[in-house]
């Protein structure tokens, strides 16, 4: 299945898990949708976020691009879908992220600088 550009905020709530690169915004969107992210970091801060999410117990261990295999990815997706405790932690963290009001807070801070 291949689709064109699709907003993550629309797509992720319709999935059982989300295989993502692990960037902060994409990971937060998956968590806000109540979806366990399966992380395959490629560059930059993605490895840091992937490690952090795994340490919080909201995702399976990250799969480095150099170690990516069909079997490994299938196992990680299986864990993301079947581990109910991980799913509950991901949902709780997503709710906390959603309740932060980050955009509103950032706008207020920027407005206070005038």
Backbone as a ProteinNet text record, in pm:
[ID]
protein_1_A
[PRIMARY]
XXXXXXXXXXXXXXXXXXXXXXXXXXXXXXXXXXXXXXXXXXXXXXXXXXXXXXXXXXXXXXXXXXXXXXXXXXXXXXXXXXXXXXXXXXXXXXXXXXXXXXXXXXXXXXXXXX
[TERTIARY]
85.1	0	88.7	61.2	134.6	34.4	51.7	-34.1	54.6	-0.5	73.7	86.8	118.7	133.8	3.2	14.2	-102.9	-70.3	-153.2	-126.9	-121.4	-13.7	0.9	-112.5	-158.3	-267	-395.8	-414.2	-530.3	-502.3	-382.4	-348.9	-329.9	-251.4	-212	-328.9	-434.1	-545.7	-614.6	-587.7	-648.7	-558.6	-447.3	-350.8	-336.9	-285.6	-258.6	-120.1	-28.8	106.7	156	262.4	317.2	467.2	513.7	657.2	704.6	791.4	833.6	984	1037.5	1180.4	1219.4	1127	1156.6	1180.1	1152	1161.3	1061.6	1093.1	1011.1	866	844	707.7	626.6	687.5	616.7	588.6	686	665.8	554.3	553.3	447.9	311.4	304.8	177.8	128.6	219.5	181.1	130.1	201.8	161.1	28.1	9.5	-119	-234	-205.2	-308	-329.6	-251.2	-264	-203.3	-105.5	-42.8	100.8	140	278.3	365.5	470.6	559.3	664.6	686.6	797.4	901.9	1017.2	1113	1229.7	1252.1	1365.8	1437.7	1525.1	1590.6	1692.7	1698.3	1789.1	1901.1	1872.7	1976.7	1936	2031	2005.1	1958.8	1861	1812.6	1719.4	1692.5	1598.2	1644.9	1774	1825.4	1802.3	1820.9	1801.6	1655.9	1562.5	1420.7	1378.8	1430.6	1396.3	1441.7	1562.7	1612.3	1531.4	1495	1416.5	1278.9	1212.3	1079.2	1085.3	1188.2	1202.7	1229.6	1314.9	1344.6	1220.8	1126.6	1000.5	901	934.9	847.9	728.5	738.7	626.1	651.6	763.9	794.9	887.7	886.4	985.5	1124.8	1230.1	1364.3	1374.8	1445	1461.7	1539.1	1511.5	1582.1	1667.8	1798.3	1885.5	1871.3	1881.7	1865.4	1958.4	2080.5	2177.6	2140.3	2051.8	2008.9	1866.3	1806.2	1666.6	1650.1	1555.6	1521.8	1371.4	1318.6	1175.1	1135.7	1215.6	1183.7	1189.4	1292.3	1305	1192.6	1156.8	1047.3	914.9	892.7	769.1	760.6	872.8	873.8	843.2	900.8	876.2	730.4	674.5	533.2	445.6	479.5	404.1	406.2	524	534.9	452.5	458.4	383.5	233.5	186.9	43.4	-1.5	82.5	38.2	69.8	167.4	206.5	109.7	9.9	-96	-42.9	56	113.3	186.4	259.5	327.6	224.7	117.3	11.4	-51.1	-71.8	-130.2	-35.4	94.4	192.5	198.3	194.3	196.3	73.1	-41.8	-165.7	-159.5	-108.6	-98.1	-1.1	113.3	209	150.2	80.5	16.5	-86.2	-162.5	-261	-191	-78.8	-3.5	52.6	104.2	156.5	43.6	-70.9	-184.7	-235.8	-221.9	-271.5	-175.2	-53.4	45.8	8	-60.7	-90.6	36.1	125	256.2	250.6	166.1	158.3	108.3	8.6	-44.9	60.1	132.5	237.8	349	390.4	494.6	448.8	324.7	272.3	270.5	232.5	229.7	370.6	466.9	604.6	659.3	629.1	674.7	607.2	479.4	406.5	458.2	507.1	560.2	691.5	754.9	885.4	872	751.7	732.3	752.5
-118.2	0	123.1	212.1	337.7	450.7	552.1	669.8	792.7	899.4	1024.3	1089.8	1215.4	1291.6	1288	1246	1232.5	1290.4	1376.4	1432.6	1322.7	1323.4	1223.1	1230.3	1350.9	1366.4	1299.6	1285.7	1214.4	1064.8	1028	888.6	805.3	853.5	770.1	718.3	796	739.9	622.2	602.4	493.4	370.3	371.1	261.1	191.3	69.4	-5.6	26	68.5	109.3	201.3	275.8	366.8	345.1	302.7	290.2	427.1	488.8	626.5	640.4	755.1	781.1	823.7	870.7	906.6	1053.3	1138	1280.8	1322.9	1428.9	1470.6	1497	1568.1	1601.3	1480.6	1392.9	1273.3	1180.1	1165.4	1079.9	1135.4	1266.3	1327.2	1307.9	1318.2	1298.2	1155	1058.3	917.9	897	950.1	932	1001.2	1122.4	1191.8	1111.9	1034	949.5	820.1	798.7	675.9	555.4	579.6	473.8	453	327.8	296.7	318.2	401.7	420.5	309.8	260	168.8	255.7	269.3	371.8	315.9	376.6	342.9	475.5	519.2	648.8	646.4	758	768.7	868.9	983.2	1084.8	1184.5	1271.7	1381.5	1336.1	1407.7	1380.8	1260.5	1196.6	1084.3	971	943	837.4	873.9	1000.4	1045	1025.4	1073.5	1059	912.7	833.4	690.9	622.4	652.6	595	640.5	767.3	821.1	756.4	743.7	683.1	537.8	467	328.4	324.9	414.8	416	449.5	522.8	552.9	437.8	336.3	219.4	239.2	337.5	364.2	315.7	247.3	192.6	73.1	-16.3	-123.6	-63.1	-142.3	-88.6	-33.9	78.7	132.8	35.1	40.5	-41.5	52.8	38.2	122.3	84.6	182.8	161.4	51.4	47.3	-53.1	-193.7	-204.7	-335.8	-370	-286.6	-305.8	-431.7	-515.7	-636.5	-657.3	-735	-763.7	-834.3	-931.7	-1005.4	-915.3	-832	-741.4	-639.9	-586.9	-490.2	-556.3	-676.8	-749.5	-777.2	-813.6	-840.1	-713.1	-601	-474.6	-431.2	-446.7	-413.1	-504.8	-633	-726.9	-687	-646.1	-601.7	-475.5	-382.7	-257.4	-282	-379.6	-408.6	-494	-587	-684.6	-647.1	-560.9	-525.4	-419.4	-463.4	-373	-269.2	-306.9	-210.5	-99.4	-136.1	-36.1	56.3	-1.5	78.4	175.5	129.6	216.5	331.1	301.1	407.2	507.3	457.3	546.5	636.5	579.7	657.8	764.2	727.9	824	936.8	902.9	1006.6	1095.4	1035.8	1114.3	1211.6	1167.6	1256.7	1372.7	1344.2	1450	1549.6	1499.3	1587.4	1673.8	1613.1	1686.8	1794.1	1770.5	1865.3	1981.1	1972.6	2077.3	2211.7	2209.4	2335.7	2403.5	2326	2376.3	2494	2487.7	2597.6	2725	2712	2828.1	2887.2	2800.7	2846.2	2917.7	2860.4	2923.7	3060.5	3069.5	3197.8	3300.7	3257.9	3349.5	3397.2	3306.4	3344.4	3441.1	3415.7	3505.9	3641.8	3640.8	3765.3	3844.8	3777.6	3845	3916.4	3888.1	3947.3	4086.6	4126.8	4258.8	4370.7
0	0	0	-87.8	-92.3	-108.4	-26.2	-35.3	-45.9	-92.4	-101.8	34.9	33.3	156.1	236.3	360	446.3	583.4	637.9	770.4	877.3	954.5	1060.2	1161.1	1190.4	1286.4	1242.2	1113.5	1059.6	1053	1010.1	984	1110.4	1205.1	1318.9	1402.4	1427.2	1504.4	1435.7	1309.9	1233.7	1225.4	1299.2	1292.2	1426.9	1423.6	1546.7	1600.6	1514.7	1551.1	1440.3	1468.2	1367.7	1357.2	1241.2	1216.1	1170	1251.5	1225.1	1245.2	1200.5	1214	1354.8	1433.3	1571.6	1595.9	1499.3	1524.1	1631.5	1702.1	1815.8	1776.4	1667.4	1627.5	1585.2	1507.5	1461.6	1578.2	1667.9	1785.2	1873.5	1894.9	1976.5	1912.1	1780.4	1710.4	1727.1	1716.6	1737.1	1879.2	1976.5	2115.9	2143.8	2091.7	2111.3	2051.6	1949	1886.6	1964	2070.1	2148.2	2079.8	1993.1	1914.2	1961.5	1979.5	2015.4	1892.1	1903.6	1789.3	1781.1	1661.6	1632.6	1564.5	1628.6	1589.9	1509.2	1393.6	1307.6	1278.9	1373.1	1355.8	1242.1	1169	1055	1078.5	1140.6	1157.7	1265.3	1296.6	1388.2	1525.3	1577.8	1713	1721.5	1609.9	1610.2	1701.5	1704.7	1793.9	1940.7	1972	2110.9	2151.9	2069.3	2101.4	2104.8	2011.7	2008.8	2137.2	2180.6	2305.7	2425.5	2426.5	2538.2	2545	2432	2432	2477.1	2433.9	2479.7	2630	2680.1	2824.2	2907.1	2849.3	2918.1	2909.2	2830.5	2818.6	2727.7	2635.7	2545.8	2403.5	2383	2250.5	2265.3	2166.8	2165.6	2144.1	2161	2135.6	1993.1	1977.4	1843	1754.1	1626	1528	1443.9	1455.6	1375.1	1227.9	1144.3	1000.2	950.2	1003.2	959	1003.5	1102.4	1153.1	1111.1	1029.2	990.4	905.7	946.9	870.5	879.2	787.4	789	917.9	960.2	1082.7	1205.4	1213.9	1327.6	1333.1	1217.7	1211.8	1247.7	1196.7	1229.6	1379	1440.7	1584.9	1663.9	1622.4	1692	1677.2	1558.6	1538.3	1623	1626.9	1710.2	1856.4	1905.6	2045	2068.2	1974.1	1988.2	1996.7	1923.2	1919.5	2037.5	2080.5	2180.6	2324.7	2347.9	2485	2537.8	2612.2	2659.8	2758.1	2840.3	2934.3	2858.9	2754.9	2672.5	2607.9	2557.3	2496.8	2595.9	2718.2	2820.8	2855.7	2866.4	2894.4	2778.8	2656.3	2539.7	2538.7	2568.1	2571.9	2680.8	2798.4	2908.9	2874.6	2817.2	2778.8	2669.5	2574.9	2469.9	2525	2624.9	2687.6	2757.5	2823.8	2891.6	2790	2679.5	2574.7	2518.7	2494	2440.4	2534.7	2665.2	2764.9	2789.8	2736.9	2761.8	2701.6	2589.2	2522.5	2473.2	2414.2	2373.3	2277.8	2177.5	2080.5	2147.6	2232.7	2303.3	2397.3	2465.7	2557.9	2481.4	2369	2287.6	2238.4	2192.7	2144.8	2257.2	2376.8	2490.9	2525.5	2522.8	2553.7	2449.5	2323.9	2217.8	2233.4	2264.9	2284.8	2402.7	2507.1	2625.5	2597.7	2487.3	2456.5	2397.2	2363	2299.6	2396.5
[MASK]
++++++++++++++++++++++++++++++++++++++++++++++++++++++++++++++++++++++++++++++++++++++++++++++++++++++++++++++++++

